[in-house]
Coordinates of N, CA and C in Angstrom, one line a residue:
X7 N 0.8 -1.2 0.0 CA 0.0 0.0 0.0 C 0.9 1.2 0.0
X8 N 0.9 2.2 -0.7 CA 1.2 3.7 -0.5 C 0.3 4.4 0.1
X9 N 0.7 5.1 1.1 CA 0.3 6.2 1.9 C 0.5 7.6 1.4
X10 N 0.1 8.6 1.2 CA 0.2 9.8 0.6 C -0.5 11.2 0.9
X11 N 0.1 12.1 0.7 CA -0.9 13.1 1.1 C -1.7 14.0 -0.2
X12 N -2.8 14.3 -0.4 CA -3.0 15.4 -1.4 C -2.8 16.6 -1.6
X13 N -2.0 17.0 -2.4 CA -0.9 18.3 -2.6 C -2.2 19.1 -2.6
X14 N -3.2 19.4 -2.9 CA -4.9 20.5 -2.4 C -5.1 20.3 -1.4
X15 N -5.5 19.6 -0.6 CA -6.6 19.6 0.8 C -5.2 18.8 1.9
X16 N -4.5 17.9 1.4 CA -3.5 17.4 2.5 C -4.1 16.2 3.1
X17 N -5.3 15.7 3.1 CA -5.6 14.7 2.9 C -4.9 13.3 2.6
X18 N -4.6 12.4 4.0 CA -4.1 11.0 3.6 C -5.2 9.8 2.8
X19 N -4.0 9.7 1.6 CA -4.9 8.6 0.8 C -4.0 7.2 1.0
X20 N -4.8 6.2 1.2 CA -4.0 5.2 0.8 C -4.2 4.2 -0.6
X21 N -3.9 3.7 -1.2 CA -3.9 2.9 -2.6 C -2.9 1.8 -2.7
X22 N -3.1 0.8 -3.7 CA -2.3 -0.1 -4.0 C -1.1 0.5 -4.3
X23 N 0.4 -0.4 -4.9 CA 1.5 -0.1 -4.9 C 1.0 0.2 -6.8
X24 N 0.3 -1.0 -6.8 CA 0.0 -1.2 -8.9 C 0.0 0.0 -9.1
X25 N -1.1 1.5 -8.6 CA -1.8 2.0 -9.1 C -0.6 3.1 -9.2
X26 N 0.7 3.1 -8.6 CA 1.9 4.3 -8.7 C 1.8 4.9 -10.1
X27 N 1.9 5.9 -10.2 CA 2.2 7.1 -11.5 C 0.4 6.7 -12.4
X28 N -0.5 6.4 -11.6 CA -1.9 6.6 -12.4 C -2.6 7.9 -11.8
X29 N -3.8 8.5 -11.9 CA -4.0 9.5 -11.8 C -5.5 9.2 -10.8
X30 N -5.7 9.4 -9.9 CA -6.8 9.4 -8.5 C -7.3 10.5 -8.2
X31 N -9.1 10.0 -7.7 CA -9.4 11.2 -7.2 C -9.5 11.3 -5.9
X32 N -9.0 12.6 -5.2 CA -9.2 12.9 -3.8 C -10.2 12.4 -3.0
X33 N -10.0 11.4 -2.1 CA -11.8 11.1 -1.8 C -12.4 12.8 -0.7
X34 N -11.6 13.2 -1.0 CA -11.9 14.7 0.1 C -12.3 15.7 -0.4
X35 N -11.2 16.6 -1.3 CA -11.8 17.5 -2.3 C -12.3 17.3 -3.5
X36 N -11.5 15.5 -4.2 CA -12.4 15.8 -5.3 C -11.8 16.1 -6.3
X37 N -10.6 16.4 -6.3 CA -9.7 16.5 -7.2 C -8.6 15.6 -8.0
X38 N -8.5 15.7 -9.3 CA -7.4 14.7 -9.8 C -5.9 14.7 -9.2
X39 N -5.4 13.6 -8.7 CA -3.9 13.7 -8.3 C -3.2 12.4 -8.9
X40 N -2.2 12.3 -8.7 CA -1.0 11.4 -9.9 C -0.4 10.7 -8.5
X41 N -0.6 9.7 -8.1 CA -0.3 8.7 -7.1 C 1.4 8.5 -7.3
X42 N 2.0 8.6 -6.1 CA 3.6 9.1 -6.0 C 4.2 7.1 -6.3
X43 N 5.2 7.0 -6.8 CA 5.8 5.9 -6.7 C 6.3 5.1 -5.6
X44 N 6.3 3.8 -4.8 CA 6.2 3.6 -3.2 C 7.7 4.1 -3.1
X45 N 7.9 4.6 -1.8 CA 9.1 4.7 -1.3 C 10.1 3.6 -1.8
X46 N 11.2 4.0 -1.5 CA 12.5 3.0 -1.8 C 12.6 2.1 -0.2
X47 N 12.9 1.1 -0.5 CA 13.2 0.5 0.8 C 14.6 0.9 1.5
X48 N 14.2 0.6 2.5 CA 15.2 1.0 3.7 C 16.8 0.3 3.4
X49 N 17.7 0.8 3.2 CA 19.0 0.1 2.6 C 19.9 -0.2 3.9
X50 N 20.5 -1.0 3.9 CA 21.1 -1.8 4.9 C 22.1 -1.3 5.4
X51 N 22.7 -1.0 6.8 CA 23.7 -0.7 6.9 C 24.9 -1.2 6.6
X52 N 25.8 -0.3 6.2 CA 27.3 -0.8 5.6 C 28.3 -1.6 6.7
X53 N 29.0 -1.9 6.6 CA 29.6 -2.4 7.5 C 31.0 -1.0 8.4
X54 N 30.7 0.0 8.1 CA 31.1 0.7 8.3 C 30.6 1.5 9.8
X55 N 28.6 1.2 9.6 CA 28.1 2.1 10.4 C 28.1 1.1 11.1
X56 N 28.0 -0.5 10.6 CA 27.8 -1.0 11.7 C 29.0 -1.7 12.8
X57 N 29.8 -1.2 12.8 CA 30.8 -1.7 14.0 C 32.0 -2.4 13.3
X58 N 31.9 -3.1 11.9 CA 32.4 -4.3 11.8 C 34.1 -3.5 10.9
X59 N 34.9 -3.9 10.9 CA 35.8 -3.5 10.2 C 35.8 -3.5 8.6
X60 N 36.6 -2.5 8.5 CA 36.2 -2.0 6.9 C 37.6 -2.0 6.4
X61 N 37.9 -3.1 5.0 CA 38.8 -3.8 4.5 C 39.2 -2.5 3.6
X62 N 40.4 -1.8 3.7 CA 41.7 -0.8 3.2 C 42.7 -1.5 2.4
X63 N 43.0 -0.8 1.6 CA 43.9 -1.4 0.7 C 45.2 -1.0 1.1
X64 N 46.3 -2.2 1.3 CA 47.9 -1.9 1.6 C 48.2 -0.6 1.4
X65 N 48.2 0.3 0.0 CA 48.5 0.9 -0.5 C 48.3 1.9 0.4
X66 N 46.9 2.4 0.5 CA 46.5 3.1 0.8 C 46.8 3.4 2.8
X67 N 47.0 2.5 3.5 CA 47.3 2.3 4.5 C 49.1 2.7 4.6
X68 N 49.7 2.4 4.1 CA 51.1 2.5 3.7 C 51.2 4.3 3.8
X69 N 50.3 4.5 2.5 CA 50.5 6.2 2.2 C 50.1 7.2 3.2
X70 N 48.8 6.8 4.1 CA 48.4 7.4 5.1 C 49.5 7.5 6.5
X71 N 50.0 6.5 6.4 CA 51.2 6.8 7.6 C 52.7 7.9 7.0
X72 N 52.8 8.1 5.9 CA 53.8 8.8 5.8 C 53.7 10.3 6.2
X73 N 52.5 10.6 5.7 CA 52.2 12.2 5.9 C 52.5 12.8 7.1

Protein backbone atom coordinates (compact mmCIF):
# COMPACT_ATOMS: atom_id res chain seq x y z
CA UNK A 1 0.00 0.00 0.00
CA UNK A 2 1.18 3.73 -0.54
CA UNK A 3 0.31 6.21 1.93
CA UNK A 4 0.24 9.78 0.62
CA UNK A 5 -0.89 13.08 1.08
CA UNK A 6 -3.01 15.37 -1.44
CA UNK A 7 -0.90 18.26 -2.60
CA UNK A 8 -4.93 20.54 -2.36
CA UNK A 9 -6.57 19.56 0.78
CA UNK A 10 -3.46 17.39 2.47
CA UNK A 11 -5.56 14.74 2.86
CA UNK A 12 -4.13 11.02 3.64
CA UNK A 13 -4.95 8.59 0.81
CA UNK A 14 -4.02 5.17 0.85
CA UNK A 15 -3.87 2.90 -2.59
CA UNK A 16 -2.27 -0.12 -4.01
CA UNK A 17 1.52 -0.07 -4.89
CA UNK A 18 -0.01 -1.21 -8.91
CA UNK A 19 -1.81 2.00 -9.10
CA UNK A 20 1.85 4.25 -8.68
CA UNK A 21 2.17 7.11 -11.55
CA UNK A 22 -1.89 6.64 -12.44
CA UNK A 23 -4.00 9.54 -11.81
CA UNK A 24 -6.85 9.36 -8.52
CA UNK A 25 -9.43 11.22 -7.20
CA UNK A 26 -9.22 12.90 -3.83
CA UNK A 27 -11.77 11.05 -1.79
CA UNK A 28 -11.90 14.71 0.10
CA UNK A 29 -11.77 17.47 -2.30
CA UNK A 30 -12.42 15.82 -5.26
CA UNK A 31 -9.74 16.49 -7.21
CA UNK A 32 -7.44 14.71 -9.81
CA UNK A 33 -3.87 13.73 -8.33
CA UNK A 34 -0.99 11.37 -9.94
CA UNK A 35 -0.30 8.67 -7.14
CA UNK A 36 3.60 9.13 -6.04
CA UNK A 37 5.78 5.94 -6.74
CA UNK A 38 6.21 3.61 -3.18
CA UNK A 39 9.13 4.74 -1.31
CA UNK A 40 12.45 2.99 -1.81
CA UNK A 41 13.23 0.51 0.78
CA UNK A 42 15.19 0.96 3.66
CA UNK A 43 18.99 0.15 2.58
CA UNK A 44 21.12 -1.84 4.85
CA UNK A 45 23.73 -0.66 6.89
CA UNK A 46 27.30 -0.82 5.62
CA UNK A 47 29.63 -2.42 7.46
CA UNK A 48 31.12 0.73 8.34
CA UNK A 49 28.10 2.10 10.40
CA UNK A 50 27.82 -0.99 11.71
CA UNK A 51 30.83 -1.71 13.98
CA UNK A 52 32.40 -4.32 11.76
CA UNK A 53 35.79 -3.55 10.17
CA UNK A 54 36.20 -2.00 6.89
CA UNK A 55 38.81 -3.84 4.50
CA UNK A 56 41.66 -0.78 3.17
CA UNK A 57 43.94 -1.35 0.66
CA UNK A 58 47.89 -1.86 1.57
CA UNK A 59 48.51 0.88 -0.51
CA UNK A 60 46.48 3.06 0.80
CA UNK A 61 47.25 2.32 4.50
CA UNK A 62 51.14 2.48 3.69
CA UNK A 63 50.47 6.19 2.21
CA UNK A 64 48.36 7.45 5.08
CA UNK A 65 51.25 6.85 7.59
CA UNK A 66 53.76 8.79 5.80
CA UNK A 67 52.25 12.19 5.91
Amino acid sequence: MISFFCPYCKHVQETFDEQAGTLVVCEQCKLEIRVPKPAAPPQLPSAAMSGQAVSVPFWKRLFARTK
